[in-house]
PDB file of C-alpha atoms in Angstrom:
ATOM      1  CA  ILE R   1      10.147 -15.458 -21.008  1.00 93.00           C
ATOM      2  CA  PHE R   2      10.906 -14.897 -17.331  1.00 94.00           C
ATOM      3  CA  SER R   3      14.613 -14.469 -18.013  1.00 93.00           C
ATOM      4  CA  PHE R   4      13.755 -11.862 -20.625  1.00 94.00           C
ATOM      5  CA  LEU R   5      11.603  -9.979 -18.111  1.00 95.00           C
ATOM      6  CA  CYS R   6      14.722  -9.574 -15.962  1.00 94.00           C
ATOM      7  CA  THR R   7      16.752  -7.841 -18.685  1.00 94.00           C
ATOM      8  CA  PRO R   8      15.444  -4.240 -18.979  1.00 92.00           C
ATOM      9  CA  ASN R   9      17.919  -1.707 -17.588  1.00 92.00           C
ATOM     10  CA  ASN R  10      20.156  -4.435 -16.172  1.00 93.00           C
ATOM     11  CA  HIS R  11      23.679  -5.727 -16.598  1.00 94.00           C
ATOM     12  CA  LEU R  12      24.536  -9.372 -17.183  1.00 95.00           C
ATOM     13  CA  ARG R  13      25.691 -10.189 -13.644  1.00 96.00           C
ATOM     14  CA  ARG R  14      22.450  -8.873 -12.129  1.00 95.00           C
ATOM     15  CA  ILE R  15      20.338 -10.702 -14.718  1.00 95.00           C
ATOM     16  CA  GLN R  16      22.173 -13.930 -13.870  1.00 96.00           C
ATOM     17  CA  THR R  17      21.517 -13.401 -10.167  1.00 96.00           C
ATOM     18  CA  MET R  18      17.811 -12.821 -10.776  1.00 96.00           C
ATOM     19  CA  VAL R  19      17.440 -15.869 -13.038  1.00 95.00           C
ATOM     20  CA  GLN R  20      19.341 -18.009 -10.526  1.00 95.00           C
ATOM     21  CA  TYR R  21      16.953 -16.825  -7.821  1.00 96.00           C
ATOM     22  CA  LEU R  22      13.952 -17.840  -9.922  1.00 96.00           C
ATOM     23  CA  ALA R  23      15.558 -21.177 -10.802  1.00 95.00           C
ATOM     24  CA  GLY R  24      16.169 -21.809  -7.103  1.00 94.00           C
ATOM     25  CA  LEU R  25      12.415 -21.759  -6.534  1.00 94.00           C
ATOM     26  CA  GLY R  26      12.000 -24.923  -8.598  1.00 94.00           C
ATOM     27  CA  ASP R  27      12.237 -28.524  -7.483  1.00 89.00           C
ATOM     28  CA  GLN R  28      15.538 -30.388  -7.759  1.00 85.00           C
ATOM     29  CA  GLY R  29      17.266 -27.759  -9.869  1.00 76.00           C
ATOM     30  CA  ALA R  30      14.476 -27.473 -12.449  1.00 88.00           C
ATOM     31  CA  PHE R  31      13.061 -24.066 -13.292  1.00 93.00           C
ATOM     32  CA  PRO R  32       9.831 -23.562 -11.320  1.00 96.00           C
ATOM     33  CA  SER R  33       6.449 -24.302 -12.826  1.00 95.00           C
ATOM     34  CA  LEU R  34       4.117 -21.603 -14.084  1.00 96.00           C
ATOM     35  CA  ASP R  35       1.956 -22.169 -11.013  1.00 96.00           C
ATOM     36  CA  ARG R  36       4.919 -21.595  -8.700  1.00 96.00           C
ATOM     37  CA  ILE R  37       5.979 -18.422 -10.504  1.00 97.00           C
ATOM     38  CA  ALA R  38       2.390 -17.145 -10.512  1.00 97.00           C
ATOM     39  CA  GLY R  39       2.315 -17.664  -6.751  1.00 97.00           C
ATOM     40  CA  ILE R  40       5.416 -15.603  -5.980  1.00 97.00           C
ATOM     41  CA  SER R  41       4.487 -12.413  -4.199  1.00 97.00           C
ATOM     42  CA  GLU R  42       5.595  -9.027  -5.411  1.00 96.00           C
ATOM     43  CA  GLY R  43       7.075  -8.439  -1.949  1.00 97.00           C
ATOM     44  CA  GLU R  44       9.253 -11.548  -2.161  1.00 97.00           C
ATOM     45  CA  LEU R  45      10.631 -10.457  -5.509  1.00 97.00           C
ATOM     46  CA  ARG R  46      11.208  -6.909  -4.276  1.00 97.00           C
ATOM     47  CA  GLN R  47      13.187  -8.309  -1.341  1.00 97.00           C
ATOM     48  CA  ALA R  48      15.244 -10.272  -3.864  1.00 96.00           C
ATOM     49  CA  ALA R  49      16.057  -6.991  -5.680  1.00 95.00           C
ATOM     50  CA  PHE R  50      13.821  -7.448  -8.725  1.00 96.00           C
ATOM     51  CA  GLY R  51      12.664  -3.845  -8.385  1.00 95.00           C
ATOM     52  CA  TYR R  52       9.904  -2.640 -10.698  1.00 94.00           C
ATOM     53  CA  ARG R  53       9.918  -6.048 -12.419  1.00 95.00           C
ATOM     54  CA  SER R  54       8.488  -7.645  -9.266  1.00 96.00           C
ATOM     55  CA  PRO R  55       4.796  -7.550 -10.232  1.00 97.00           C
ATOM     56  CA  ARG R  56       5.445  -8.323 -13.896  1.00 96.00           C
ATOM     57  CA  ILE R  57       6.940 -11.772 -13.404  1.00 97.00           C
ATOM     58  CA  PRO R  58       4.038 -13.413 -11.530  1.00 98.00           C
ATOM     59  CA  ASP R  59       1.525 -11.452 -13.643  1.00 98.00           C
ATOM     60  CA  CYS R  60       3.073 -12.869 -16.814  1.00 97.00           C
ATOM     61  CA  ALA R  61       2.839 -16.412 -15.417  1.00 97.00           C
ATOM     62  CA  LYS R  62      -0.820 -15.821 -14.522  1.00 98.00           C
ATOM     63  CA  HIS R  63      -1.523 -14.553 -18.034  1.00 97.00           C
ATOM     64  CA  ILE R  64       0.101 -17.629 -19.592  1.00 98.00           C
ATOM     65  CA  LEU R  65      -1.917 -19.912 -17.306  1.00 98.00           C
ATOM     66  CA  ARG R  66      -5.181 -18.142 -18.252  1.00 98.00           C
ATOM     67  CA  ALA R  67      -4.264 -18.431 -21.926  1.00 97.00           C
ATOM     68  CA  GLY R  68      -3.800 -22.204 -21.735  1.00 97.00           C
ATOM     69  CA  GLY R  69      -0.581 -22.821 -19.833  1.00 96.00           C
ATOM     70  CA  TYR R  70       2.224 -24.711 -21.487  1.00 93.00           C
ATOM     71  CA  ALA R  71       0.046 -25.476 -24.535  1.00 95.00           C
ATOM     72  CA  TYR R  72      -0.188 -21.721 -25.137  1.00 95.00           C
ATOM     73  CA  LEU R  73       3.595 -21.509 -25.334  1.00 90.00           C
ATOM     74  CA  LYS R  74       3.912 -24.153 -28.045  1.00 87.00           C
TER      75      LYS R  74
END
């Protein structure tokens, strides 16, 4: 889901960079948890060149958490 949110109006190299940035926020090479993604600030993502996508990524994680977390995704 979060990788998909990085795709609008982007080219593959930039998408890869954004997804690698998000993955780097996880522990020991694992993609970060929903809680971690929900806690990322819009400012941090803007500094990492996520542009207008910056508020959407943590907002999506918050929505998933409110809807039931990982169980909602199954």
